[in-house]
Short mmCIF file of C-alpha atoms and ligand atoms in Angstrom, two decimals:
data_model
loop_
_atom_site.label_atom_id
_atom_site.label_comp_id
_atom_site.label_asym_id
_atom_site.label_seq_id
_atom_site.Cartn_x
_atom_site.Cartn_y
_atom_site.Cartn_z
CA UNK A 1 12.56 17.91 28.23
CA UNK A 2 13.50 18.60 24.63
CA UNK A 3 10.72 19.97 22.44
CA UNK A 4 8.69 17.48 20.43
CA UNK A 5 6.99 18.06 17.11
CA UNK A 6 4.71 15.39 15.69
CA UNK A 7 4.85 15.56 11.90
CA UNK A 8 2.16 14.00 9.75
CA UNK A 9 2.55 13.41 6.02
CA UNK A 10 -0.51 12.83 3.85
CA UNK A 11 -0.84 10.45 0.92
CA UNK A 12 0.52 12.80 -1.76
CA UNK A 13 3.52 13.62 0.46
CA UNK A 14 4.48 9.93 0.50
CA UNK A 15 3.24 9.11 -2.99
CA UNK A 16 6.62 8.40 -4.57
CA UNK A 17 10.32 8.45 -3.84
CA UNK A 18 10.87 12.13 -4.64
CA UNK A 19 7.98 13.14 -2.41
CA UNK A 20 9.25 10.97 0.46
CA UNK A 21 12.73 12.37 0.09
CA UNK A 22 11.40 15.94 0.35
CA UNK A 23 9.61 14.90 3.54
CA UNK A 24 12.77 13.33 4.91
CA UNK A 25 14.52 16.68 4.46
CA UNK A 26 11.68 18.44 6.24
CA UNK A 27 12.26 16.10 9.18
CA UNK A 28 15.99 16.63 9.02
CA UNK A 29 15.68 20.42 9.00
CA UNK A 30 14.06 20.50 12.41
CA UNK A 31 15.47 18.32 15.19
CA UNK A 32 12.20 18.72 17.10
CA UNK A 33 10.58 16.32 14.61
CA UNK A 34 10.66 13.15 16.67
CA UNK A 35 7.50 11.33 15.73
CA UNK A 36 6.31 10.95 12.15
CA UNK A 37 2.81 9.78 11.28
CA UNK A 38 2.18 8.75 7.69
CA UNK A 39 -0.81 8.06 5.50
CA UNK A 40 -0.77 5.37 2.85
CA UNK A 41 0.94 6.35 -0.41
CA UNK A 42 -1.58 8.22 -2.61
CA UNK A 43 -3.99 5.85 -4.33
CA UNK A 44 -3.27 2.84 -2.13
CA UNK A 45 -6.19 3.24 0.27
CA UNK A 46 -8.60 3.61 -2.66
CA UNK A 47 -7.35 0.29 -4.03
CA UNK A 48 -7.74 -1.27 -0.59
CA UNK A 49 -11.28 0.04 -0.27
CA UNK A 50 -12.16 -1.84 -3.44
CA UNK A 51 -10.43 -4.95 -2.12
CA UNK A 52 -12.38 -4.73 1.12
CA UNK A 53 -15.74 -4.96 -0.65
CA UNK A 54 -17.67 -8.23 -0.87
CA UNK A 55 -17.23 -10.61 -3.81
CA UNK A 56 -14.24 -9.07 -5.54
CA UNK A 57 -13.30 -11.51 -8.32
CA UNK A 58 -9.97 -13.24 -7.88
CA UNK A 59 -8.51 -11.74 -11.06
CA UNK A 60 -9.34 -8.27 -9.82
CA UNK A 61 -7.83 -9.02 -6.40
CA UNK A 62 -4.57 -10.02 -8.09
CA UNK A 63 -4.61 -6.94 -10.29
CA UNK A 64 -5.15 -4.61 -7.32
CA UNK A 65 -2.41 -6.22 -5.26
CA UNK A 66 -0.04 -5.96 -8.21
CA UNK A 67 -0.86 -2.26 -8.59
CA UNK A 68 -0.25 -1.63 -4.90
CA UNK A 69 3.03 -3.52 -5.08
CA UNK A 70 4.09 -1.37 -8.05
CA UNK A 71 3.45 1.85 -6.14
CA UNK A 72 5.56 0.65 -3.21
CA UNK A 73 8.40 -1.01 -5.14
CA UNK A 74 8.68 2.10 -7.33
CA UNK A 75 9.74 3.84 -4.14
CA UNK A 76 11.97 1.20 -2.62
CA UNK A 77 13.96 0.72 -5.86
CA UNK A 78 15.60 4.11 -5.25
CA UNK A 79 17.03 3.04 -1.90
CA UNK A 80 20.52 1.67 -1.44
CA UNK A 81 19.45 -0.68 1.31
CA UNK A 82 16.35 -2.24 -0.11
CA UNK A 83 16.54 -6.01 0.16
CA UNK A 84 15.25 -6.36 3.67
CA UNK A 85 12.58 -3.73 3.06
CA UNK A 86 11.43 -5.39 -0.17
CA UNK A 87 11.20 -8.63 1.72
CA UNK A 88 8.97 -6.98 4.34
CA UNK A 89 6.76 -5.46 1.65
CA UNK A 90 6.44 -8.78 -0.10
CA UNK A 91 5.42 -10.50 3.15
CA UNK A 92 2.81 -7.80 3.71
CA UNK A 93 1.48 -8.20 0.16
CA UNK A 94 1.11 -11.93 0.73
CA UNK A 95 -0.74 -11.32 3.96
CA UNK A 96 -2.95 -8.83 2.14
CA UNK A 97 -3.69 -11.38 -0.58
CA UNK A 98 -4.73 -13.90 2.08
CA UNK A 99 -7.10 -11.38 3.67
CA UNK A 100 -8.49 -10.42 0.26
CA UNK A 101 -9.37 -13.98 -0.64
CA UNK A 102 -10.84 -14.60 2.82
CA UNK A 103 -12.91 -11.46 2.40
CA UNK A 104 -14.15 -12.50 -1.02
CA UNK A 105 -15.37 -15.81 0.42
CA UNK A 106 -16.78 -14.43 3.61
CA UNK A 107 -16.92 -10.65 3.79
CA UNK A 108 -16.79 -9.06 7.24
CA UNK A 109 -16.15 -5.64 8.72
CA UNK A 110 -13.25 -7.08 10.68
CA UNK A 111 -11.46 -8.39 7.58
CA UNK A 112 -12.24 -5.16 5.71
CA UNK A 113 -10.42 -3.13 8.34
CA UNK A 114 -7.49 -5.53 8.30
CA UNK A 115 -7.29 -4.98 4.52
CA UNK A 116 -7.55 -1.18 4.79
CA UNK A 117 -4.62 -1.05 7.20
CA UNK A 118 -1.99 -2.30 4.74
CA UNK A 119 -1.38 1.05 3.03
CA UNK A 120 -0.11 2.66 6.22
CA UNK A 121 1.74 -0.50 7.25
CA UNK A 122 3.78 -0.32 4.05
CA UNK A 123 4.31 3.44 3.73
CA UNK A 124 5.54 3.71 7.33
CA UNK A 125 8.14 0.95 6.85
CA UNK A 126 9.34 2.57 3.63
CA UNK A 127 9.50 6.06 5.06
CA UNK A 128 11.55 4.88 8.06
CA UNK A 129 14.08 3.55 5.58
CA UNK A 130 14.04 6.79 3.57
CA UNK A 131 14.86 8.64 6.79
CA UNK A 132 17.81 6.31 7.33
CA UNK A 133 18.98 7.03 3.80
CA UNK A 134 19.39 10.70 4.77
CA UNK A 135 21.22 9.62 7.92
CA UNK A 136 18.44 10.09 10.42
CA UNK A 137 17.69 7.43 13.04
CA UNK A 138 14.37 6.49 11.38
CA UNK A 139 12.66 3.62 13.15
CA UNK A 140 9.39 1.86 12.32
CA UNK A 141 6.83 1.80 15.14
CA UNK A 142 3.58 -0.17 15.05
CA UNK A 143 0.93 2.26 16.27
CA UNK A 144 -1.38 -0.61 17.22
CA UNK A 145 0.71 -1.08 20.36
CA UNK A 146 -0.67 2.22 21.65
CA UNK A 147 -3.75 3.21 19.60
CA UNK A 148 -6.31 1.04 21.36
CA UNK A 149 -9.88 1.39 20.12
CA UNK A 150 -13.34 -0.07 20.53
CA UNK A 151 -14.79 -2.62 18.08
CA UNK A 152 -16.50 -0.21 15.69
CA UNK A 153 -14.75 -1.34 12.51
CA UNK A 154 -14.51 1.41 9.91
CA UNK A 155 -14.92 4.22 12.44
CA UNK A 156 -13.34 2.96 15.61
CA UNK A 157 -13.24 5.19 18.68
CA UNK A 158 -9.88 5.56 20.40
CA UNK A 159 -9.54 4.90 24.11
CA UNK A 160 -7.73 8.06 25.20
CA UNK A 161 -6.71 6.78 28.60
CA UNK A 162 -5.12 3.65 27.22
CA UNK A 163 -3.45 5.67 24.48
CA UNK A 164 -1.97 8.05 26.96
CA UNK A 165 -0.75 5.26 29.27
CA UNK A 166 0.71 3.24 26.40
CA UNK A 167 2.41 6.25 24.86
CA UNK A 168 4.20 7.00 28.11
CA UNK A 169 5.25 3.42 28.80
CA UNK A 170 5.98 2.14 25.29
CA UNK A 171 6.57 5.05 22.94
CA UNK A 172 7.89 8.18 24.68
CA UNK A 173 11.30 6.87 25.74
CA UNK A 174 12.04 5.66 22.19
CA UNK A 175 11.95 9.26 20.97
CA UNK A 176 15.16 10.08 22.79
CA UNK A 177 17.34 8.31 20.26
CA UNK A 178 15.06 7.62 17.28
CA UNK A 179 12.79 9.37 14.86
CA UNK A 180 9.83 7.04 15.05
CA UNK A 181 7.70 6.51 11.96
CA UNK A 182 4.23 5.22 12.61
CA UNK A 183 0.85 4.77 10.94
CA UNK A 184 -2.08 7.12 10.87
CA UNK A 185 -5.63 5.83 10.44
CA UNK A 186 -5.25 2.45 12.14
CA UNK A 187 -5.68 1.07 15.64
CA UNK A 188 -6.40 -2.16 17.46
CA UNK A 189 -9.27 -3.39 19.59
CA UNK A 190 -9.11 -5.39 22.81
CA UNK A 191 -9.40 -8.66 20.93
CA UNK A 192 -6.20 -7.76 19.09
CA UNK A 193 -7.83 -7.11 15.71
CA UNK A 194 -6.87 -4.16 13.55
CA UNK A 195 -9.40 -1.31 13.32
CA UNK A 196 -9.53 1.90 11.28
CA UNK A 197 -10.62 5.38 12.35
CA UNK A 198 -12.45 6.45 9.17
CA UNK A 199 -11.25 7.85 5.84
CA UNK A 200 -8.80 10.69 6.16
CA UNK A 201 -8.21 9.67 9.78
CA UNK A 202 -4.42 10.02 9.76
CA UNK A 203 -4.59 13.70 10.69
CA UNK A 204 -6.67 12.73 13.68
CA UNK A 205 -4.24 9.94 14.65
CA UNK A 206 -1.38 12.43 14.57
CA UNK A 207 -3.30 14.89 16.74
CA UNK A 208 -4.14 12.15 19.26
CA UNK A 209 -0.51 11.09 19.47
CA UNK A 210 0.59 14.70 19.87
CA UNK A 211 -1.89 15.11 22.69
CA UNK A 212 -0.82 11.89 24.44
CA UNK A 213 2.83 12.94 24.17
CA UNK A 214 2.05 16.48 25.29
CA UNK A 215 3.97 17.53 22.19
CA UNK A 216 4.90 21.14 21.56
CA UNK A 217 3.79 21.24 17.95
CA UNK A 218 1.79 19.28 15.43
CA UNK A 219 2.74 19.75 11.79
CA UNK A 220 0.36 18.51 9.11
CA UNK A 221 2.20 18.32 5.79
CA UNK A 222 -0.06 18.10 2.80
CA UNK A 223 -0.06 19.24 -0.83
CA UNK A 224 -1.30 22.78 -0.31
CA UNK A 225 0.30 25.77 1.29
CA UNK A 226 -1.92 25.80 4.35
CA UNK A 227 -5.51 26.88 4.78
CA UNK A 228 -6.80 29.35 2.21
CA UNK A 229 -9.24 32.22 2.48
CA UNK A 230 -11.42 30.10 0.22
CA UNK A 231 -11.08 27.20 -2.20
CA UNK A 232 -8.50 28.42 -4.77
CA UNK A 233 -10.31 26.44 -7.45
CA UNK A 234 -13.21 28.87 -7.09
CA UNK A 235 -11.27 32.13 -7.23
CA UNK A 236 -7.64 32.86 -7.97
CA UNK A 237 -7.88 35.63 -5.38
CA UNK A 238 -7.80 33.01 -2.61
CA UNK A 239 -4.66 33.17 -0.53
CA UNK A 240 -3.03 31.22 2.25
CA UNK A 241 -3.85 32.33 5.81
CA UNK A 242 -0.79 32.84 8.02
CA UNK A 243 -2.48 32.45 11.35
CA UNK A 244 -5.93 31.39 12.52
CA UNK A 245 -7.46 30.58 15.89
CA UNK A 246 -8.64 27.10 16.88
CA UNK A 247 -12.22 28.32 17.01
CA UNK A 248 -12.19 29.71 13.48
CA UNK A 249 -10.31 26.75 12.03
CA UNK A 250 -12.71 24.29 13.66
CA UNK A 251 -15.66 26.09 12.03
CA UNK A 252 -13.89 25.93 8.69
CA UNK A 253 -13.18 22.22 8.99
CA UNK A 254 -16.80 21.61 9.93
CA UNK A 255 -18.20 23.74 7.16
CA UNK A 256 -16.38 22.29 4.25
CA UNK A 257 -12.72 23.22 4.12
CA UNK A 258 -11.31 19.81 3.20
CA UNK A 259 -7.74 20.32 4.40
CA UNK A 260 -7.99 18.76 7.82
CA UNK A 261 -10.01 15.85 9.05
CA UNK A 262 -12.71 17.66 11.07
CA UNK A 263 -11.78 15.96 14.37
CA UNK A 264 -8.09 16.85 14.14
CA UNK A 265 -8.28 20.05 16.12
CA UNK A 266 -10.10 18.56 19.09
CA UNK A 267 -7.08 16.86 20.70
CA UNK A 268 -4.86 19.81 19.74
CA UNK A 269 -7.26 22.21 21.46
CA UNK A 270 -7.52 20.04 24.57
CA UNK A 271 -3.77 20.08 25.02
CA UNK A 272 -3.28 23.56 23.51
CA UNK A 273 -0.83 22.36 20.87
CA UNK A 274 -0.28 24.72 17.93
CA UNK A 275 -0.96 23.09 14.57
CA UNK A 276 0.96 23.99 11.45
CA UNK A 277 -0.41 23.13 8.00
CA UNK A 278 1.91 23.38 5.02
CA UNK A 279 2.91 21.89 1.69
CA UNK A 280 5.63 19.25 1.68
CA UNK A 281 6.28 20.18 -1.95
CA UNK A 282 7.14 23.77 -1.11
CA UNK A 283 7.92 23.93 2.60
CA UNK A 284 9.80 27.20 2.10
CA UNK A 285 6.53 28.94 1.28
CA UNK A 286 5.37 28.49 4.87
CA UNK A 287 1.79 27.67 5.70
CA UNK A 288 -0.93 28.25 8.24
CA UNK A 289 -0.47 28.27 11.98
CA UNK A 290 -3.54 27.31 13.99
CA UNK A 291 -3.40 28.18 17.66
CA UNK A 292 -5.34 29.44 20.62
CA UNK A 293 -4.17 33.05 20.75
CA UNK A 294 -3.74 34.92 17.48
CA UNK A 295 -2.34 38.39 16.89
CA UNK A 296 -5.12 39.58 14.62
CA UNK A 297 -8.80 38.81 14.79
CA UNK A 298 -10.29 40.05 11.55
CA UNK A 299 -14.06 40.01 11.15
CA UNK A 300 -13.65 38.00 7.95
CA UNK A 301 -11.05 35.26 7.82
CA UNK A 302 -12.31 32.84 5.22
CA UNK A 303 -15.25 31.47 3.29
CA UNK A 304 -16.01 27.75 3.38
CA UNK A 305 -18.25 25.98 0.93
CA UNK A 306 -19.91 22.62 1.38
CA UNK A 307 -21.84 21.12 -1.50
CA UNK A 308 -24.52 18.41 -1.62
CA UNK A 309 -26.65 19.72 1.18
CA UNK A 310 -30.22 18.63 1.73
CA UNK A 311 -32.81 20.91 3.27
CA UNK A 312 -35.70 19.31 5.09
CA UNK A 313 -38.64 21.42 6.14
CA UNK A 314 -41.13 19.96 8.58
CA UNK A 315 -44.42 21.69 9.05
CA UNK A 316 -47.20 21.03 11.49
CA UNK A 317 -50.04 23.18 12.83
CA UNK A 318 -49.59 21.11 16.03
CA UNK A 319 -46.41 23.04 16.58
CA UNK A 320 -48.28 26.26 17.20
CA UNK A 321 -47.90 27.14 20.87
CA UNK A 322 -47.07 23.51 21.57
CA UNK A 323 -44.04 22.02 23.19
CA UNK A 324 -42.37 18.72 22.55
CA UNK A 325 -42.83 18.68 18.78
CA UNK A 326 -39.15 19.31 18.04
CA UNK A 327 -38.17 16.62 20.52
CA UNK A 328 -40.18 14.11 18.49
CA UNK A 329 -38.58 15.23 15.24
CA UNK A 330 -35.10 14.98 16.71
CA UNK A 331 -35.85 11.59 18.21
CA UNK A 332 -36.40 10.27 14.68
CA UNK A 333 -33.15 11.86 13.50
CA UNK A 334 -31.22 10.54 16.49
CA UNK A 335 -32.54 7.04 15.91
CA UNK A 336 -31.08 7.15 12.39
CA UNK A 337 -27.87 8.81 13.57
CA UNK A 338 -28.42 11.84 11.38
CA UNK A 339 -26.80 15.04 12.45
CA UNK A 340 -28.37 18.41 11.67
CA UNK A 341 -26.11 21.28 10.65
CA UNK A 342 -28.23 24.40 10.24
CA UNK A 343 -31.66 25.00 11.63
CA UNK A 344 -34.23 27.79 11.44
CA UNK A 345 -37.76 27.93 12.71
CA UNK A 346 -40.94 29.83 11.97
CA UNK A 347 -44.42 29.76 13.44
CA UNK A 348 -45.33 26.23 12.44
CA UNK A 349 -42.32 24.96 10.56
CA UNK A 350 -38.70 24.07 11.05
CA UNK A 351 -36.06 23.89 8.33
CA UNK A 352 -32.89 21.86 8.81
CA UNK A 353 -29.92 20.98 6.66
CA UNK A 354 -28.07 17.71 6.34
CA UNK A 355 -24.71 17.01 4.85
CA UNK A 356 -25.76 14.46 2.29
CA UNK A 357 -22.93 13.72 -0.10
CA UNK A 358 -23.20 10.60 -2.18
CA UNK A 359 -20.64 8.08 -1.01
CA UNK A 360 -20.45 9.63 2.45
CA UNK A 361 -19.74 7.33 5.35
CA UNK A 362 -22.35 9.16 7.41
CA UNK A 363 -25.86 7.81 7.40
CA UNK A 364 -27.72 9.47 4.55
CA UNK A 365 -31.15 10.92 4.74
CA UNK A 366 -33.29 8.24 3.14
CA UNK A 367 -36.91 7.47 2.45
CA UNK A 368 -37.32 5.57 5.73
CA UNK A 369 -36.42 8.67 7.69
CA UNK A 370 -38.74 10.82 5.61
CA UNK A 371 -41.59 8.35 6.06
CA UNK A 372 -41.10 8.35 9.82
CA UNK A 373 -41.11 12.13 9.91
CA UNK A 374 -44.28 12.15 7.80
CA UNK A 375 -46.03 10.33 10.66
CA UNK A 376 -45.50 13.51 12.67
CA UNK A 377 -45.86 16.32 10.16
CA UNK A 378 -45.73 17.51 6.57
CA UNK A 379 -42.23 17.05 5.14
CA UNK A 380 -40.54 18.77 2.20
CA UNK A 381 -37.11 17.68 1.01
CA UNK A 382 -34.94 19.84 -1.27
CA UNK A 383 -31.66 18.69 -2.76
CA UNK A 384 -29.04 20.46 -4.84
CA UNK A 385 -28.06 23.09 -2.30
CA UNK A 386 -24.72 24.37 -1.07
CA UNK A 387 -23.81 25.73 2.32
CA UNK A 388 -21.65 28.83 2.42
CA UNK A 389 -20.03 29.78 5.75
CA UNK A 390 -18.38 33.12 6.28
CA UNK A 391 -15.88 32.50 9.07
CA UNK A 392 -14.23 35.15 11.19
CA UNK A 393 -14.39 36.87 14.56
CA UNK A 394 -17.09 38.56 16.53
CA UNK A 395 -19.42 38.21 13.56
CA UNK A 396 -22.45 38.29 15.83
CA UNK A 397 -21.54 41.64 17.36
CA UNK A 398 -20.09 43.64 14.51
CA UNK A 399 -22.07 46.39 12.85
CA UNK A 400 -22.52 46.07 9.13
CA UNK A 401 -21.76 42.38 8.71
CA UNK A 402 -25.18 41.75 7.20
CA UNK A 403 -24.72 44.59 4.73
CA UNK A 404 -21.23 43.45 3.74
CA UNK A 405 -22.37 39.92 3.11
CA UNK A 406 -25.73 40.38 1.51
CA UNK A 407 -24.69 43.28 -0.72
CA UNK A 408 -22.05 40.96 -2.10
CA UNK A 409 -24.75 38.43 -2.88
CA UNK A 410 -26.78 40.50 -5.30
CA UNK A 411 -28.21 38.22 -7.95
CA UNK A 412 -27.96 35.17 -5.72
CA UNK A 413 -31.00 33.55 -4.14
CA UNK A 414 -30.34 32.87 -0.47
CA UNK A 415 -32.53 29.95 0.56
CA UNK A 416 -31.84 29.94 4.33
CA UNK A 417 -29.67 31.90 6.78
CA UNK A 418 -28.18 30.98 10.15
CA UNK A 419 -26.42 33.39 12.40
CA UNK A 420 -25.99 34.06 16.07
CA UNK A 421 -25.11 30.68 17.54
CA UNK A 422 -21.41 31.21 17.00
CA UNK A 423 -19.27 34.31 17.17
CA UNK A 424 -17.24 32.80 14.35
CA UNK A 425 -19.66 32.33 11.49
CA UNK A 426 -22.61 33.34 9.42
CA UNK A 427 -23.93 30.53 7.24
CA UNK A 428 -26.44 30.38 4.45
CA UNK A 429 -27.72 28.04 1.77
CA UNK A 430 -27.76 28.74 -1.93
CA UNK A 431 -28.65 26.79 -5.00
CA UNK A 432 -25.81 24.50 -6.11
CA UNK A 433 -25.59 26.36 -9.44
CA UNK A 434 -25.03 29.68 -7.71
CA UNK A 435 -22.54 28.49 -5.11
CA UNK A 436 -19.32 29.39 -6.91
CA UNK A 437 -20.70 32.77 -7.93
CA UNK A 438 -21.73 33.48 -4.33
CA UNK A 439 -18.29 32.58 -2.99
CA UNK A 440 -16.48 34.53 -5.68
CA UNK A 441 -18.55 37.69 -5.14
CA UNK A 442 -18.20 37.41 -1.38
CA UNK A 443 -14.47 36.90 -1.61
CA UNK A 444 -14.10 39.94 -3.87
CA UNK A 445 -16.02 42.08 -1.42
CA UNK A 446 -14.74 40.82 1.90
CA UNK A 447 -11.12 40.20 0.98
CA UNK A 448 -10.40 42.87 -1.60
CA UNK A 449 -6.63 43.04 -1.95
CA UNK A 450 -5.52 46.53 -1.00
N1 LIG B 501 -5.08 6.40 4.13
C1 LIG B 501 -6.33 6.76 4.74
C2 LIG B 501 -7.26 7.38 3.71
O1 LIG B 501 -6.88 7.54 2.56
C3 LIG B 501 -6.15 7.67 5.89
C4 LIG B 501 -5.55 9.02 5.58
O2 LIG B 501 -4.91 9.20 4.55
O3 LIG B 501 -5.72 9.94 6.38
O4 LIG B 501 -8.36 7.68 4.03
MG1 MG B 502 -5.65 13.31 4.30
#
């Protein structure tokens, strides 16, 4: 079998004609690139999110659809063969308009997901044509034929068995003579309705398809040159990492590095498929390779930062020498589908952190939860904190890690520390205002350029 690379392009990589053309050349430069997964052109999904809300006035619906049309036609106008494609886009925009007015009259999660899917439906058709314009056998493929999901609109769960079976019967053979272009982010339930996998889900779609195809590589093309030692907006000392293990990269994705959708690495790890992350703007600069076995395993690989954390401390004298108290606390959290990130305990209290960003799709910690916890114990809630994770290797068994890290944090108040559960990280909480300073000082100390 010839090698297969699944290549995924994010929204900025397919934002306009120039960007798409660069991506087409990336595909052309490596004949292994057989399946392309695209996001919606940058900005389109945000428009669609607005359109999917209840009661959007008709004038605003029209305005949004016009804006989306402009983004897409600004791309197609550069193509020699554009009539048929423009016709397809115009049909899709009409369909979208019909869904938008139906949604305004009678909002539902099902119609919302149908609306959200149009960005990928359009960008994938356009990109297939751009591939043809550089003389590649680009061919549109509707991912809903294979990406079967449950009914959880907005965060649908993919049926891996069906995906795998469908990929081998419907998709795989087409790769012999075509470069297929398909959609990230969307799927279809048993009833035949379109579903979506959650914001940023295209990375995950690409990883699932790579797994189902037993692909040799997954390439995630974005607008940055791979994964950095820390957020380059915090310190200009941050640099791109050449190679990182799955374990380390998964910790980074979980603890705040925004480059990959956090679930992306799971399918790649299951099938042991190396993942490359690079910039479609400057592919020649290389990027980051994420794989199981890595040549070097430095103690410190990177520093991740996640803002908008909430710390909840529960305190109860009943906890002293008692068992079952934590089970009750977690039962409340489980009921509200809240997931705890860090946890520390003392004699009669437990402190836990929650990722609590405003506008998050996750359930947020709210007053109902706090009231329920208060039935069990005393509860203190603190906002305005940031979680810093130092990610690397063998952190739990290396002499001097504590000294390295906490010496670098002089002048910073560390509110909570977690270490020991993973060989790959040491995490702590700091005040939001001190977060950048903490990361900068740590980066200077742990990654001093020789
Ligand atoms: N277009 C979707 C979003 O913006 C999915 C993706 O880009 O990954 O969230
Ligand atoms: Mg993305």
